[in-house]
XYZ file of C-alpha atoms in Angstrom:
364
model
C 30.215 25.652 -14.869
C 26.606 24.312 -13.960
C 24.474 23.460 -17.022
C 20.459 24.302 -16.915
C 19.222 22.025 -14.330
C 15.862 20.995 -12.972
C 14.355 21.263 -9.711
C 14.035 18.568 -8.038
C 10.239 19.168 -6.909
C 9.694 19.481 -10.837
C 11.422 15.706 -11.932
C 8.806 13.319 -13.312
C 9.038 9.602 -14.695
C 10.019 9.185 -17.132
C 12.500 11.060 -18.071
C 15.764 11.067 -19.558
C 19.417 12.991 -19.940
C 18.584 14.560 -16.729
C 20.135 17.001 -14.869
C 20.676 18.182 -11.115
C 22.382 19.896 -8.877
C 21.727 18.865 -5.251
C 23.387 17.688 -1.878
C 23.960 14.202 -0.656
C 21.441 13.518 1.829
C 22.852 9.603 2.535
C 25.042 7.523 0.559
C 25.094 3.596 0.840
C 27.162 0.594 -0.905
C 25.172 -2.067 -1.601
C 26.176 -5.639 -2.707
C 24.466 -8.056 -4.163
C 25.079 -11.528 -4.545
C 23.928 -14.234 -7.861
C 25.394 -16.434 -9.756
C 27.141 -14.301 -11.838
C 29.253 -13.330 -8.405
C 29.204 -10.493 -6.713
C 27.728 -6.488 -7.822
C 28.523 -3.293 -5.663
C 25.760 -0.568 -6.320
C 24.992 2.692 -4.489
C 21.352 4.369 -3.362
C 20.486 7.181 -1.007
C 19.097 10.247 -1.121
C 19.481 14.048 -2.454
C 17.978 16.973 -1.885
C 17.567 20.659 -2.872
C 15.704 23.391 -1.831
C 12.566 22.411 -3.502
C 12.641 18.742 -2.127
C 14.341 15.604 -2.037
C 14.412 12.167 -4.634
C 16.134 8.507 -3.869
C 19.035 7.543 -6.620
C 20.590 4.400 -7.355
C 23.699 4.170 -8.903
C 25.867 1.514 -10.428
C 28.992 3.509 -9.678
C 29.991 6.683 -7.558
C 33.111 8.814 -7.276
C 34.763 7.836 -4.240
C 35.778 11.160 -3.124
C 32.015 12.501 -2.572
C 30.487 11.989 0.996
C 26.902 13.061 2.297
C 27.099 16.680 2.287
C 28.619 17.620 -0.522
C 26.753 19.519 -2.839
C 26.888 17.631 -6.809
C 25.834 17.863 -10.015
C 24.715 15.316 -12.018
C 24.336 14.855 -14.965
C 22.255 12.529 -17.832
C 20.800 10.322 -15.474
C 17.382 8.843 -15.895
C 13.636 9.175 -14.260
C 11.855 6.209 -13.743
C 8.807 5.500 -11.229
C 9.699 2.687 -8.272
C 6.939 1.042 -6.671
C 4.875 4.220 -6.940
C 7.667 6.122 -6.396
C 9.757 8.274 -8.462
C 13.621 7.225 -8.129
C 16.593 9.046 -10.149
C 18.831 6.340 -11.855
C 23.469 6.521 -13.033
C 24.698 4.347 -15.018
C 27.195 4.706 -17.002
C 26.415 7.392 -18.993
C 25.791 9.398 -15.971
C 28.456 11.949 -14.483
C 28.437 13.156 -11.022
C 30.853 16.242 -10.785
C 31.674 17.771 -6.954
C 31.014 21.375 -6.677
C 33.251 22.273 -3.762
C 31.642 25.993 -3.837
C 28.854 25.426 -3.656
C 25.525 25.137 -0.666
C 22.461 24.137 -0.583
C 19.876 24.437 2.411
C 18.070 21.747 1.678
C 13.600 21.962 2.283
C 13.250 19.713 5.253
C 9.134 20.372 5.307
C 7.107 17.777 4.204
C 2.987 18.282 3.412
C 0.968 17.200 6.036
C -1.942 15.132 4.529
C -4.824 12.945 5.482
C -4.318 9.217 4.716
C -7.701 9.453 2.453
C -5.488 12.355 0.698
C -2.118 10.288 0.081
C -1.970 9.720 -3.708
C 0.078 7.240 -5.767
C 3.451 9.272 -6.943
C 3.822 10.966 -3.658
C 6.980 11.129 -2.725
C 7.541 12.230 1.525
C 4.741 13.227 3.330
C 3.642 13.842 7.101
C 1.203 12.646 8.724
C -1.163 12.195 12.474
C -2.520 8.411 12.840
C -2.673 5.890 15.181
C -0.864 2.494 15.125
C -3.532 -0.234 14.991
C -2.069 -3.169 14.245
C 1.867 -3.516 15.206
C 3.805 -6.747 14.477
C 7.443 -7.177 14.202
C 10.271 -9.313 12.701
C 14.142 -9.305 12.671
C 15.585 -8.761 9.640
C 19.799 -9.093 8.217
C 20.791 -5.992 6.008
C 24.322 -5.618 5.289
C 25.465 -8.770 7.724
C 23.719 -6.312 10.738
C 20.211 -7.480 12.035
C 16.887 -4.773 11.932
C 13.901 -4.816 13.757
C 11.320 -3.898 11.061
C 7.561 -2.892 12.604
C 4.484 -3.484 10.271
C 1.107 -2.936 10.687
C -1.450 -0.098 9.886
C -1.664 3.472 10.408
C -5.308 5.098 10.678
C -6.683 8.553 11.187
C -10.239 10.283 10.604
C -10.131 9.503 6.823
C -8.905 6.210 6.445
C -6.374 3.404 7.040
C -2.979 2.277 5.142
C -0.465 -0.093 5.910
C 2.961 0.727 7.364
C 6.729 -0.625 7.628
C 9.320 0.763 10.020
C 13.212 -0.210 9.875
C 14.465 0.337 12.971
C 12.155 3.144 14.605
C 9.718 1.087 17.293
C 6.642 1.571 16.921
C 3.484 -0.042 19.307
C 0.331 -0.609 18.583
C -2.105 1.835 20.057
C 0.620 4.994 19.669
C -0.564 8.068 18.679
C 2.130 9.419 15.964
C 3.403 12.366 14.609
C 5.589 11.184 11.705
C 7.864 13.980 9.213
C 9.021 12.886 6.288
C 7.506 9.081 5.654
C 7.660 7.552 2.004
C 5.101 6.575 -0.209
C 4.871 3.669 -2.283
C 2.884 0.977 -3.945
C 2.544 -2.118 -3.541
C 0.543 -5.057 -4.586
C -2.115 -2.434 -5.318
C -2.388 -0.908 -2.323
C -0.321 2.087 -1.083
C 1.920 1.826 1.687
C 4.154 4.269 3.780
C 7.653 3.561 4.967
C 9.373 5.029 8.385
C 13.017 4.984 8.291
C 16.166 6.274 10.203
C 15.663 9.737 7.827
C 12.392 9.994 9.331
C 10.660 11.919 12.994
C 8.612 10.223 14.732
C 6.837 11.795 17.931
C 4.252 10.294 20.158
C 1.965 13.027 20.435
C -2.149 13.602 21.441
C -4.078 13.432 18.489
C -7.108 16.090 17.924
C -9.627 13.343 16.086
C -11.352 10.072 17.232
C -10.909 6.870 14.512
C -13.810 5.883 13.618
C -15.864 4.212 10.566
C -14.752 5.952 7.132
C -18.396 6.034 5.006
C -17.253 6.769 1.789
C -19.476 7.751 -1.678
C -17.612 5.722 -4.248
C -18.382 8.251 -6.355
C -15.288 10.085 -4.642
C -12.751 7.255 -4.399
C -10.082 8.193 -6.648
C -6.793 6.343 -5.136
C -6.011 3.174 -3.226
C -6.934 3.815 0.403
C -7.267 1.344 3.181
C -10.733 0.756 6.043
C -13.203 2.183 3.620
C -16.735 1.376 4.557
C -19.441 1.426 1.846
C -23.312 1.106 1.421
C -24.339 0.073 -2.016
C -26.534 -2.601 -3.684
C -24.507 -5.130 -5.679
C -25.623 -5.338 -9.357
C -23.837 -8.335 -10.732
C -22.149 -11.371 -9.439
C -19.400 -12.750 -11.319
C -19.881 -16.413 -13.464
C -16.224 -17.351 -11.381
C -17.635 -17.038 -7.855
C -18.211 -20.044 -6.193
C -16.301 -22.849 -3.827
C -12.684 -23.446 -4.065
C -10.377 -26.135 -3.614
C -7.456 -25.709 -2.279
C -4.242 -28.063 -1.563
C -3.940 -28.331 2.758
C -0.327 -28.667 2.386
C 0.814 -25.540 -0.505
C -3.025 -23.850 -0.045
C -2.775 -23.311 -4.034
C -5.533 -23.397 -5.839
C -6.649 -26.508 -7.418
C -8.788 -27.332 -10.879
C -9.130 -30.996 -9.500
C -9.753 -32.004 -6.167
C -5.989 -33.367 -5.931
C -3.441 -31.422 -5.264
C -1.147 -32.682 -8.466
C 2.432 -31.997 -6.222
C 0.610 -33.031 -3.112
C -1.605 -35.984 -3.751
C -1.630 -37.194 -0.838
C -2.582 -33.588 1.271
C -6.590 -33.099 2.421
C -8.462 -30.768 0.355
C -9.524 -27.666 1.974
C -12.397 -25.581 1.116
C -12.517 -21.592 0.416
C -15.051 -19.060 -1.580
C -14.086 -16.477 -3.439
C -16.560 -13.791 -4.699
C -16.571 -10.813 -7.484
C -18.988 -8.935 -7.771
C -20.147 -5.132 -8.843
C -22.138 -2.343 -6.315
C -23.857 0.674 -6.836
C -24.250 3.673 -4.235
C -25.975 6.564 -6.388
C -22.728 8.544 -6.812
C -20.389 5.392 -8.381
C -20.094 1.910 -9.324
C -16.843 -0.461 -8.089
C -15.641 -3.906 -8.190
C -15.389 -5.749 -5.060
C -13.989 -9.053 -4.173
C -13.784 -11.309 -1.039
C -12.835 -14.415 0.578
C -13.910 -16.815 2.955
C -13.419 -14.437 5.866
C -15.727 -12.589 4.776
C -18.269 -14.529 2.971
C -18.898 -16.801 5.342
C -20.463 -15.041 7.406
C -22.689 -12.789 4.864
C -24.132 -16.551 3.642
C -24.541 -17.885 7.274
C -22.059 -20.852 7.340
C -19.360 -21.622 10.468
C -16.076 -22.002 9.838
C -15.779 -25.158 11.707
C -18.682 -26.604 9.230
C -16.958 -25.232 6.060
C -14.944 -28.672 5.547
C -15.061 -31.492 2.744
C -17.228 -33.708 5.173
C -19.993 -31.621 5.121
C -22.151 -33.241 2.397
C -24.412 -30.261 2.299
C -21.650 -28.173 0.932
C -21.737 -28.357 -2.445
C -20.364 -26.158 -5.657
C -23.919 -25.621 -6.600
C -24.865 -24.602 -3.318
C -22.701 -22.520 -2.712
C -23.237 -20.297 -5.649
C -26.906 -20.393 -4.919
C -26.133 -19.236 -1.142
C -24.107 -16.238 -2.738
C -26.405 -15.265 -5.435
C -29.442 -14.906 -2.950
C -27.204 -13.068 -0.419
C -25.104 -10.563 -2.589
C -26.974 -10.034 -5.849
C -29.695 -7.092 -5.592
C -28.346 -6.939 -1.770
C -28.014 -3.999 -0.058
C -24.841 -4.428 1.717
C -21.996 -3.019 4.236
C -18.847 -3.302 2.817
C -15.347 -3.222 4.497
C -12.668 -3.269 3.456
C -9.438 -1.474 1.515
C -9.561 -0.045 -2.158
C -6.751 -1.591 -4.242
C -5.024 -0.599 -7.383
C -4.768 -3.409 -10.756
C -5.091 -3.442 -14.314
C -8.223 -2.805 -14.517
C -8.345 -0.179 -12.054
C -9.771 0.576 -8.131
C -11.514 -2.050 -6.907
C -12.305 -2.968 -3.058
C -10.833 -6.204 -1.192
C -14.092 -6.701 0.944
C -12.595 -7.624 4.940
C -16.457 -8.021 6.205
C -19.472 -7.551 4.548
C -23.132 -7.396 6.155
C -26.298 -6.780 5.017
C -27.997 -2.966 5.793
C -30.330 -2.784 8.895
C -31.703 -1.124 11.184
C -28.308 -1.685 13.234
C -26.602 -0.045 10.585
C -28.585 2.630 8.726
C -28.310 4.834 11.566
C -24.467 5.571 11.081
C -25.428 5.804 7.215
C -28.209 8.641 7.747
C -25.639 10.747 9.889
C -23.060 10.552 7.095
C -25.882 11.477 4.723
C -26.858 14.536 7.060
C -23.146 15.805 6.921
C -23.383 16.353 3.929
C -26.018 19.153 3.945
C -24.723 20.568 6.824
């Protein structure tokens, strides 16, 4: 007999004593490997008609294969980088219902990268690759290509990681049933075996993504922004850093590396206004460099003229009361969204153009 039961599409973390009746979608032995010796664990996926969820278990019935249709019971909600994952242990119990069928929902809602949302679990989606890199990769003693990068469309930009499905840069991609998850702060979505991917012709042009920051409510990646910064954080200034282990040094001697060159890097915080919002944003050499007129090449120890003094001066009269171009990607932390600043510029005439036919849209 099968005891009240949730939906699937209705599980949220946290949650406990859990139960749910659903088909094996994959199943997968795991091992890992510590000093304690050796583990053998489970994960994969199940589904229903409402939707589908990852599980990991620390043990399985042997006799159930993908396709069978199960019921399990007491097992535990709990979110996974962003994502929510169902959990056995020991309590759990995962009874075979030989009876029974499911037809499993094998849609998945098509959204707008500017639209994917943290807790998201499969979504589609129409972008083009970018940015494409690869790398080999050993899972399970058997070698995977994995393809990283970044996926854009019309509304935005977020990074990307295929296992096994190629992927080049410049595609233009129809992709069913990618996962969401979070990481570092930023969102991310993942293309495996389970999911379609189609080269298709896409029916929008990329292009910059103006946004109010009024109306940024979750991480999203190649934002652009025009706003005024307010305040410049007390910590901004020159940074040393160790040639050899590029860590951040209080001294000007790298205390494991005494011996390595000193390097120098600027780091920046600082708070803009647009009207509609306030955000943090912070930045790096890459793209403060620029913004305060200084060449790489002449960013180096032997340039006497370089100095932690005048370096904060430099950034105070080029970001505080500025109004600036920022881009870059919104990020997720403690203290909440905040933008990692890629380039920043000042507003011109070069510039304001683009910003007065975003304005216009708006009434129109």
């Amino acid at each position: 007999m099968i005891q009240q039961k949730a939906n699937i599409y209705e599980l949220k973390a946290p949650s406990e004593n859990v139960t749910v009746v659903a088909k094996i979608l994959s199943l997968n032995p795991r091992v890992i490997k510590n000093d304690r010796g050796e583990t053998l664990y489970y994960y994969g996926l199940i589904g229903d008609s409402t939707g589908s969820i990852p599980f990991t278990a620390w043990s399985f019935p042997s006799g159930i294969k993908v396709g069978d249709v199960v019921e399990i019971r007491r097992g535990s909600l709990k979110d996974y980088k962003g994502s929510t994952r169902l959990y056995l242990d020991s309590r759990s119990e995962v009874i075979l219902h030989p009876e029974e069928s499911i037809e499993v929902k094998a849609s998945y809602r098509l959204v707008k990268i500017g639209e994917i949302k943290p807790g998201m679990r499969y979504i589609s989606l129409k972008a083009v690759a970018t940015s494409v890199s690869s790398r080999d990769l050993s899972r399970d003693d058997q070698k995977i290509t994995m393809f990283y990068g970044r996926l854009e469309d019309d509304t935005g930009s977020i990074r990307f990681t295929s296992f096994g499905v190629p992927i080049e840069q410049g595609d233009q991609l129809f992709i069913e049933g990618a996962s969401v998850r979070e990481f570092r702060g930023s969102l991310q979505v993942s293309i495996n075996d389970r999911a379609k991917v189609a080269r298709t012709t896409l029916d929008f042009e990329i292009g910059s993504h103006i946004k109010n920051i009024g109306e940024i409510t979750a991480p999203v990646g190649g934002v652009e922004l025009f706003a005024v910064a307010v305040s410049l954080g007390e910590k901004s200034g020159l940074v040393y850093r160790c040639s050899q282990c590029r860590n951040r040094l209080d001294e000007i001697r790298c205390p494991d590396h005494p011996d390595a060159p000193i390097l120098y890097d600027i780091f920046a915080y600082f708070t803009v206004d647009d009207g509609t919002g306030s955000i943090l944003c912070t930045a790096g050499s890459g793209a403060l460099l620029k913004l305060i007129g200084i060449k790489s090449d002449e960013f180096t120890p032997s340039n006497r003229s370089i100095s932690k003094r005048s370096v904060i001066e430099m950034l105070q009269k080029n970001i505080l009361g500025n109004g600036l171009v920022i881009t870059g990607d919104v990020v997720s932390g403690t203290g909440g969204l905040s933008v990692r600043g890629r380039d920043i510029s000042h507003i011109d005439a070069s510039n304001l153009s683009r910003l007065s036919s975003f304005l216009e849209a708006d009434f129109t």
